[in-house]
Amino acid sequence: MTDSPLPIAVLISGSGSNLQALIDAQDAAQDYVVAVVISDRPDVRGLDRAADAGISTKVVEWADFESRSSFTRALCDVADCHGAKGLVLAGFMRILAPIAMKRFPAAIINVHPALLPAFPGAHAVENAIEYGVTLTGVTVHFVDEQVDHGPIIVQEAVRVAADDDQTSLHRRIQDVEHRLLPDAVSAFARGNLTVQGRHVRWDRMPEEAVG
Ligand code: GRF
């Protein structure tokens, strides 16, 4: 464990329930601290959650930039300004340019509402229901240059009930996300994750995960 909590930047686009889980867990965990919350949209609930917790916020809007690279550079600059050593994409709905992985190597974490490599993309819960799977879940992974593709940190399965709709299934998926994401960020912050190619080794696995 490091002497002081590792500063991280959390990137959001919406309600920020995963951000809230990170905020709620940080005091007990004492190994990471949310230094700044960056949103690509103004007026989202996640920004209020950050402000309520006394965390700095910044809106970096996609429309203000001429390219994915310049947008990404601005996000990284904000994170850097706040001393962030890692980025956590918590419901962030934009794809980062490769420059982000160069500036934060093996230090960008994403949470995805499916068991990757099944159902990548922005409609994972809807796609899982449409496909008829009886098992889906949550993946927390490092971000690489492909979408929803980088080395997997932890996964956990969630059963799809016959009468599930997108809302009911997503609610149960998010319950799992809210537990797995803070665990993964804590492990990252303590230096407990080693990446070897596509494989991530934990010094100690979280008890309920099926990594
Ligand atoms: C989460 O389910 C995440 O997996 C997906 O978008 C959702 C964001 O929810 N990419 P929230 O903003 O954290 O409430």
PDB file of C-alpha atoms and ligand atoms in Angstrom:
ATOM      1  CA  MET A   1       0.000   0.000   0.000  1.00  0.00           C
ATOM      2  CA  THR A   2       1.267   3.469  -0.840  1.00  0.00           C
ATOM      3  CA  ASP A   3       1.783   5.995   1.969  1.00  0.00           C
ATOM      4  CA  SER A   4      -0.792   8.420   0.628  1.00  0.00           C
ATOM      5  CA  PRO A   5      -3.864   7.695  -1.497  1.00  0.00           C
ATOM      6  CA  LEU A   6      -3.257   7.638  -5.264  1.00  0.00           C
ATOM      7  CA  PRO A   7      -5.031  10.544  -6.995  1.00  0.00           C
ATOM      8  CA  ILE A   8      -7.297   9.453  -9.838  1.00  0.00           C
ATOM      9  CA  ALA A   9      -9.484  11.279 -12.340  1.00  0.00           C
ATOM     10  CA  VAL A  10     -12.955   9.847 -12.946  1.00  0.00           C
ATOM     11  CA  LEU A  11     -14.509  10.444 -16.377  1.00  0.00           C
ATOM     12  CA  ILE A  12     -18.293  10.380 -16.641  1.00  0.00           C
ATOM     13  CA  SER A  13     -21.098  11.129 -19.080  1.00  0.00           C
ATOM     14  CA  GLY A  14     -24.221  10.685 -16.999  1.00  0.00           C
ATOM     15  CA  SER A  15     -25.741   9.629 -13.730  1.00  0.00           C
ATOM     16  CA  GLY A  16     -22.463   8.784 -12.050  1.00  0.00           C
ATOM     17  CA  SER A  17     -23.626   5.886  -9.863  1.00  0.00           C
ATOM     18  CA  ASN A  18     -20.226   4.229 -10.363  1.00  0.00           C
ATOM     19  CA  LEU A  19     -18.573   7.513  -9.448  1.00  0.00           C
ATOM     20  CA  GLN A  20     -20.677   7.510  -6.274  1.00  0.00           C
ATOM     21  CA  ALA A  21     -19.501   3.977  -5.467  1.00  0.00           C
ATOM     22  CA  LEU A  22     -15.894   5.122  -5.885  1.00  0.00           C
ATOM     23  CA  ILE A  23     -16.487   8.148  -3.664  1.00  0.00           C
ATOM     24  CA  ASP A  24     -18.259   6.053  -1.016  1.00  0.00           C
ATOM     25  CA  ALA A  25     -15.454   3.484  -0.906  1.00  0.00           C
ATOM     26  CA  GLN A  26     -12.460   5.826  -0.958  1.00  0.00           C
ATOM     27  CA  ASP A  27     -12.446   6.782   2.713  1.00  0.00           C
ATOM     28  CA  ALA A  28     -12.543   3.194   3.899  1.00  0.00           C
ATOM     29  CA  ALA A  29     -10.073   1.998   1.287  1.00  0.00           C
ATOM     30  CA  GLN A  30      -7.605   4.878   1.836  1.00  0.00           C
ATOM     31  CA  ASP A  31      -5.623   3.862  -1.216  1.00  0.00           C
ATOM     32  CA  TYR A  32      -7.080   6.124  -3.914  1.00  0.00           C
ATOM     33  CA  VAL A  33      -8.680   9.545  -3.887  1.00  0.00           C
ATOM     34  CA  VAL A  34     -10.904  11.035  -6.582  1.00  0.00           C
ATOM     35  CA  ALA A  35      -8.958  14.206  -7.388  1.00  0.00           C
ATOM     36  CA  VAL A  36     -11.200  15.446 -10.194  1.00  0.00           C
ATOM     37  CA  VAL A  37     -14.341  14.421 -12.046  1.00  0.00           C
ATOM     38  CA  ILE A  38     -14.426  15.206 -15.755  1.00  0.00           C
ATOM     39  CA  SER A  39     -17.619  15.031 -17.788  1.00  0.00           C
ATOM     40  CA  ASP A  40     -18.070  15.357 -21.535  1.00  0.00           C
ATOM     41  CA  ARG A  41     -21.569  16.722 -20.879  1.00  0.00           C
ATOM     42  CA  PRO A  42     -22.770  19.602 -18.711  1.00  0.00           C
ATOM     43  CA  ASP A  43     -25.767  19.216 -16.407  1.00  0.00           C
ATOM     44  CA  VAL A  44     -25.355  15.538 -15.605  1.00  0.00           C
ATOM     45  CA  ARG A  45     -26.136  14.094 -12.190  1.00  0.00           C
ATOM     46  CA  GLY A  46     -22.599  12.798 -11.747  1.00  0.00           C
ATOM     47  CA  LEU A  47     -21.298  16.388 -11.602  1.00  0.00           C
ATOM     48  CA  ASP A  48     -23.686  17.117  -8.712  1.00  0.00           C
ATOM     49  CA  ARG A  49     -22.516  13.987  -6.915  1.00  0.00           C
ATOM     50  CA  ALA A  50     -18.902  15.182  -7.239  1.00  0.00           C
ATOM     51  CA  ALA A  51     -19.741  18.697  -6.076  1.00  0.00           C
ATOM     52  CA  ASP A  52     -21.673  17.285  -3.088  1.00  0.00           C
ATOM     53  CA  ALA A  53     -18.543  15.375  -2.112  1.00  0.00           C
ATOM     54  CA  GLY A  54     -16.382  18.505  -2.469  1.00  0.00           C
ATOM     55  CA  ILE A  55     -14.524  17.147  -5.500  1.00  0.00           C
ATOM     56  CA  SER A  56     -13.340  19.432  -8.320  1.00  0.00           C
ATOM     57  CA  THR A  57     -15.241  19.078 -11.566  1.00  0.00           C
ATOM     58  CA  LYS A  58     -14.560  20.026 -15.151  1.00  0.00           C
ATOM     59  CA  VAL A  59     -16.683  19.758 -18.285  1.00  0.00           C
ATOM     60  CA  VAL A  60     -14.762  19.013 -21.467  1.00  0.00           C
ATOM     61  CA  GLU A  61     -17.249  19.019 -24.320  1.00  0.00           C
ATOM     62  CA  TRP A  62     -16.653  16.985 -27.445  1.00  0.00           C
ATOM     63  CA  ALA A  63     -18.162  19.702 -29.660  1.00  0.00           C
ATOM     64  CA  ASP A  64     -15.488  22.198 -28.607  1.00  0.00           C
ATOM     65  CA  PHE A  65     -12.696  20.200 -30.253  1.00  0.00           C
ATOM     66  CA  GLU A  66     -11.794  19.537 -33.846  1.00  0.00           C
ATOM     67  CA  SER A  67     -10.489  16.008 -33.356  1.00  0.00           C
ATOM     68  CA  ARG A  68     -10.537  13.017 -30.993  1.00  0.00           C
ATOM     69  CA  SER A  69      -6.870  13.680 -30.245  1.00  0.00           C
ATOM     70  CA  SER A  70      -7.368  17.290 -29.204  1.00  0.00           C
ATOM     71  CA  PHE A  71     -10.397  16.316 -27.080  1.00  0.00           C
ATOM     72  CA  THR A  72      -8.369  13.542 -25.430  1.00  0.00           C
ATOM     73  CA  ARG A  73      -5.396  15.832 -24.877  1.00  0.00           C
ATOM     74  CA  ALA A  74      -7.642  18.317 -23.059  1.00  0.00           C
ATOM     75  CA  LEU A  75      -9.012  15.563 -20.807  1.00  0.00           C
ATOM     76  CA  CYS A  76      -5.505  14.352 -19.997  1.00  0.00           C
ATOM     77  CA  ASP A  77      -4.370  17.922 -19.289  1.00  0.00           C
ATOM     78  CA  VAL A  78      -7.185  18.385 -16.742  1.00  0.00           C
ATOM     79  CA  ALA A  79      -6.310  15.057 -15.092  1.00  0.00           C
ATOM     80  CA  ASP A  80      -2.623  16.010 -15.008  1.00  0.00           C
ATOM     81  CA  CYS A  81      -3.386  19.424 -13.517  1.00  0.00           C
ATOM     82  CA  HIS A  82      -5.062  17.665 -10.602  1.00  0.00           C
ATOM     83  CA  GLY A  83      -2.147  15.303 -10.120  1.00  0.00           C
ATOM     84  CA  ALA A  84      -4.070  12.223 -11.308  1.00  0.00           C
ATOM     85  CA  LYS A  85      -1.978   9.099 -11.790  1.00  0.00           C
ATOM     86  CA  GLY A  86      -4.782   7.123 -13.368  1.00  0.00           C
ATOM     87  CA  LEU A  87      -8.062   7.597 -15.243  1.00  0.00           C
ATOM     88  CA  VAL A  88     -11.245   5.697 -14.422  1.00  0.00           C
ATOM     89  CA  LEU A  89     -13.914   5.637 -17.127  1.00  0.00           C
ATOM     90  CA  ALA A  90     -17.153   5.278 -15.164  1.00  0.00           C
ATOM     91  CA  GLY A  91     -19.939   5.393 -17.723  1.00  0.00           C
ATOM     92  CA  PHE A  92     -17.864   7.646 -19.996  1.00  0.00           C
ATOM     93  CA  MET A  93     -19.392   7.368 -23.461  1.00  0.00           C
ATOM     94  CA  ARG A  94     -16.527   8.685 -25.618  1.00  0.00           C
ATOM     95  CA  ILE A  95     -13.629   6.798 -27.125  1.00  0.00           C
ATOM     96  CA  LEU A  96     -10.229   8.130 -26.112  1.00  0.00           C
ATOM     97  CA  ALA A  97      -7.492   8.682 -28.684  1.00  0.00           C
ATOM     98  CA  PRO A  98      -4.273   6.641 -28.310  1.00  0.00           C
ATOM     99  CA  ILE A  99      -2.534   9.654 -26.779  1.00  0.00           C
ATOM    100  CA  ALA A 100      -4.372   8.865 -23.506  1.00  0.00           C
ATOM    101  CA  MET A 101      -2.725   5.419 -23.268  1.00  0.00           C
ATOM    102  CA  LYS A 102       0.652   7.015 -23.915  1.00  0.00           C
ATOM    103  CA  ARG A 103       0.152   9.582 -21.151  1.00  0.00           C
ATOM    104  CA  PHE A 104      -1.403   7.094 -18.696  1.00  0.00           C
ATOM    105  CA  PRO A 105       0.185   3.759 -19.629  1.00  0.00           C
ATOM    106  CA  ALA A 106      -1.569   0.758 -18.021  1.00  0.00           C
ATOM    107  CA  ALA A 107      -3.383   3.285 -15.869  1.00  0.00           C
ATOM    108  CA  ILE A 108      -6.789   3.707 -17.519  1.00  0.00           C
ATOM    109  CA  ILE A 109      -9.603   1.529 -16.198  1.00  0.00           C
ATOM    110  CA  ASN A 110     -13.071   1.041 -17.724  1.00  0.00           C
ATOM    111  CA  VAL A 111     -16.212  -0.670 -16.436  1.00  0.00           C
ATOM    112  CA  HIS A 112     -18.382  -2.422 -19.018  1.00  0.00           C
ATOM    113  CA  PRO A 113     -21.873  -3.899 -18.439  1.00  0.00           C
ATOM    114  CA  ALA A 114     -21.271  -7.323 -20.086  1.00  0.00           C
ATOM    115  CA  LEU A 115     -18.838 -10.216 -20.001  1.00  0.00           C
ATOM    116  CA  LEU A 116     -16.341  -9.111 -22.644  1.00  0.00           C
ATOM    117  CA  PRO A 117     -15.550 -10.070 -25.327  1.00  0.00           C
ATOM    118  CA  ALA A 118     -19.330 -10.559 -25.599  1.00  0.00           C
ATOM    119  CA  PHE A 119     -21.364  -7.432 -26.319  1.00  0.00           C
ATOM    120  CA  PRO A 120     -18.805  -4.634 -26.613  1.00  0.00           C
ATOM    121  CA  GLY A 121     -20.067  -1.143 -27.412  1.00  0.00           C
ATOM    122  CA  ALA A 122     -22.611   1.282 -26.070  1.00  0.00           C
ATOM    123  CA  HIS A 123     -25.653  -1.037 -26.031  1.00  0.00           C
ATOM    124  CA  ALA A 124     -24.324  -4.047 -24.143  1.00  0.00           C
ATOM    125  CA  VAL A 125     -27.353  -4.642 -21.892  1.00  0.00           C
ATOM    126  CA  GLU A 126     -29.874  -4.277 -24.717  1.00  0.00           C
ATOM    127  CA  ASN A 127     -27.752  -6.492 -26.995  1.00  0.00           C
ATOM    128  CA  ALA A 128     -27.510  -9.230 -24.351  1.00  0.00           C
ATOM    129  CA  ILE A 129     -31.302  -9.323 -23.926  1.00  0.00           C
ATOM    130  CA  GLU A 130     -31.893  -9.312 -27.683  1.00  0.00           C
ATOM    131  CA  TYR A 131     -29.396 -12.159 -28.171  1.00  0.00           C
ATOM    132  CA  GLY A 132     -31.149 -14.282 -25.560  1.00  0.00           C
ATOM    133  CA  VAL A 133     -28.173 -15.050 -23.315  1.00  0.00           C
ATOM    134  CA  THR A 134     -29.063 -16.347 -19.869  1.00  0.00           C
ATOM    135  CA  LEU A 135     -25.816 -15.090 -18.369  1.00  0.00           C
ATOM    136  CA  THR A 136     -24.193 -11.700 -18.803  1.00  0.00           C
ATOM    137  CA  GLY A 137     -22.284  -9.616 -16.282  1.00  0.00           C
ATOM    138  CA  VAL A 138     -19.635  -7.011 -15.620  1.00  0.00           C
ATOM    139  CA  THR A 139     -16.091  -6.551 -16.867  1.00  0.00           C
ATOM    140  CA  VAL A 140     -13.563  -4.159 -15.385  1.00  0.00           C
ATOM    141  CA  HIS A 141     -10.558  -3.853 -17.667  1.00  0.00           C
ATOM    142  CA  PHE A 142      -7.573  -1.756 -18.589  1.00  0.00           C
ATOM    143  CA  VAL A 143      -8.137   0.404 -21.642  1.00  0.00           C
ATOM    144  CA  ASP A 144      -6.074  -0.147 -24.768  1.00  0.00           C
ATOM    145  CA  GLU A 145      -6.355   1.303 -28.248  1.00  0.00           C
ATOM    146  CA  GLN A 146      -9.364  -0.834 -29.216  1.00  0.00           C
ATOM    147  CA  VAL A 147     -12.871  -0.351 -27.861  1.00  0.00           C
ATOM    148  CA  ASP A 148     -13.796  -2.531 -24.838  1.00  0.00           C
ATOM    149  CA  HIS A 149     -10.783  -4.719 -25.492  1.00  0.00           C
ATOM    150  CA  GLY A 150      -7.911  -4.228 -23.026  1.00  0.00           C
ATOM    151  CA  PRO A 151      -6.612  -6.714 -20.414  1.00  0.00           C
ATOM    152  CA  ILE A 152      -9.359  -7.902 -18.068  1.00  0.00           C
ATOM    153  CA  ILE A 153      -8.933  -7.045 -14.382  1.00  0.00           C
ATOM    154  CA  VAL A 154     -12.053  -8.740 -13.040  1.00  0.00           C
ATOM    155  CA  GLN A 155     -15.365 -10.157 -14.278  1.00  0.00           C
ATOM    156  CA  GLU A 156     -18.488 -11.335 -12.538  1.00  0.00           C
ATOM    157  CA  ALA A 157     -21.550 -13.024 -14.010  1.00  0.00           C
ATOM    158  CA  VAL A 158     -25.142 -11.826 -13.648  1.00  0.00           C
ATOM    159  CA  ARG A 159     -28.067 -14.124 -14.571  1.00  0.00           C
ATOM    160  CA  VAL A 160     -30.645 -12.875 -17.047  1.00  0.00           C
ATOM    161  CA  ALA A 161     -34.170 -13.663 -15.826  1.00  0.00           C
ATOM    162  CA  ALA A 162     -36.869 -14.633 -18.314  1.00  0.00           C
ATOM    163  CA  ASP A 163     -38.861 -11.507 -17.474  1.00  0.00           C
ATOM    164  CA  ASP A 164     -35.910  -9.085 -17.399  1.00  0.00           C
ATOM    165  CA  ASP A 165     -36.111  -5.898 -19.397  1.00  0.00           C
ATOM    166  CA  GLN A 166     -33.192  -3.555 -19.971  1.00  0.00           C
ATOM    167  CA  THR A 167     -33.937  -1.566 -16.812  1.00  0.00           C
ATOM    168  CA  SER A 168     -34.225  -4.499 -14.413  1.00  0.00           C
ATOM    169  CA  LEU A 169     -31.153  -6.274 -15.806  1.00  0.00           C
ATOM    170  CA  HIS A 170     -29.048  -3.112 -15.863  1.00  0.00           C
ATOM    171  CA  ARG A 171     -29.988  -2.430 -12.232  1.00  0.00           C
ATOM    172  CA  ARG A 172     -28.585  -5.819 -11.129  1.00  0.00           C
ATOM    173  CA  ILE A 173     -25.522  -5.355 -13.340  1.00  0.00           C
ATOM    174  CA  GLN A 174     -24.877  -1.976 -11.743  1.00  0.00           C
ATOM    175  CA  ASP A 175     -25.082  -3.472  -8.239  1.00  0.00           C
ATOM    176  CA  VAL A 176     -22.145  -5.653  -9.265  1.00  0.00           C
ATOM    177  CA  GLU A 177     -20.315  -2.769 -10.965  1.00  0.00           C
ATOM    178  CA  HIS A 178     -20.523  -0.717  -7.783  1.00  0.00           C
ATOM    179  CA  ARG A 179     -18.652  -3.443  -5.902  1.00  0.00           C
ATOM    180  CA  LEU A 180     -16.127  -4.535  -8.549  1.00  0.00           C
ATOM    181  CA  LEU A 181     -14.994  -1.114  -9.765  1.00  0.00           C
ATOM    182  CA  PRO A 182     -13.845   0.273  -6.373  1.00  0.00           C
ATOM    183  CA  ASP A 183     -12.142  -3.072  -5.631  1.00  0.00           C
ATOM    184  CA  ALA A 184     -10.256  -2.907  -8.936  1.00  0.00           C
ATOM    185  CA  VAL A 185      -9.294   0.748  -8.497  1.00  0.00           C
ATOM    186  CA  SER A 186      -8.056   0.031  -4.964  1.00  0.00           C
ATOM    187  CA  ALA A 187      -5.956  -2.871  -6.211  1.00  0.00           C
ATOM    188  CA  PHE A 188      -4.537  -0.684  -8.989  1.00  0.00           C
ATOM    189  CA  ALA A 189      -3.773   2.111  -6.535  1.00  0.00           C
ATOM    190  CA  ARG A 190      -1.943  -0.276  -4.184  1.00  0.00           C
ATOM    191  CA  GLY A 191       0.160  -1.549  -7.094  1.00  0.00           C
ATOM    192  CA  ASN A 192      -1.433  -4.993  -6.718  1.00  0.00           C
ATOM    193  CA  LEU A 193      -2.159  -5.509 -10.413  1.00  0.00           C
ATOM    194  CA  THR A 194       0.496  -6.776 -12.812  1.00  0.00           C
ATOM    195  CA  VAL A 195      -0.249  -6.730 -16.539  1.00  0.00           C
ATOM    196  CA  GLN A 196       1.420  -9.371 -18.712  1.00  0.00           C
ATOM    197  CA  GLY A 197       0.100  -9.214 -22.262  1.00  0.00           C
ATOM    198  CA  ARG A 198      -3.651  -9.816 -22.012  1.00  0.00           C
ATOM    199  CA  HIS A 199      -3.366 -11.191 -18.479  1.00  0.00           C
ATOM    200  CA  VAL A 200      -3.729  -9.225 -15.264  1.00  0.00           C
ATOM    201  CA  ARG A 201      -2.378 -10.869 -12.125  1.00  0.00           C
ATOM    202  CA  TRP A 202      -3.824  -9.828  -8.765  1.00  0.00           C
ATOM    203  CA  ASP A 203      -1.713 -10.155  -5.666  1.00  0.00           C
ATOM    204  CA  ARG A 204      -5.000 -11.069  -3.995  1.00  0.00           C
ATOM    205  CA  MET A 205      -8.353 -11.670  -5.750  1.00  0.00           C
ATOM    206  CA  PRO A 206     -11.519 -10.073  -4.359  1.00  0.00           C
ATOM    207  CA  GLU A 207     -13.473 -12.853  -2.638  1.00  0.00           C
ATOM    208  CA  GLU A 208     -16.678 -12.889  -4.684  1.00  0.00           C
ATOM    209  CA  ALA A 209     -15.177 -12.408  -8.147  1.00  0.00           C
ATOM    210  CA  VAL A 210     -14.740 -15.179 -10.681  1.00  0.00           C
ATOM    211  CA  GLY A 211     -11.830 -13.479 -12.491  1.00  0.00           C
TER     212      GLY A 211
HETATM  213  C1  GRF B   1     -22.656   1.675 -16.380  1.00  0.00           C
HETATM  214  O1  GRF B   1     -23.544   0.595 -16.353  1.00  0.00           O
HETATM  215  C2  GRF B   1     -21.448   1.378 -17.226  1.00  0.00           C
HETATM  216  O2  GRF B   1     -21.091   0.041 -17.241  1.00  0.00           O
HETATM  217  C3  GRF B   1     -21.925   1.795 -18.588  1.00  0.00           C
HETATM  218  O3  GRF B   1     -22.681   2.956 -18.366  1.00  0.00           O
HETATM  219  C4  GRF B   1     -23.261   2.893 -17.077  1.00  0.00           C
HETATM  220  C5  GRF B   1     -22.956   4.177 -16.381  1.00  0.00           C
HETATM  221  O4  GRF B   1     -23.695   4.307 -15.213  1.00  0.00           O
HETATM  222  N1  GRF B   1     -20.815   1.985 -19.489  1.00  0.00           N
HETATM  223  P1  GRF B   1     -23.351   5.428 -14.137  1.00  0.00           P
HETATM  224  O5  GRF B   1     -23.207   6.742 -14.866  1.00  0.00           O
HETATM  225  O6  GRF B   1     -22.099   5.019 -13.430  1.00  0.00           O
HETATM  226  O7  GRF B   1     -24.553   5.434 -13.229  1.00  0.00           O
END
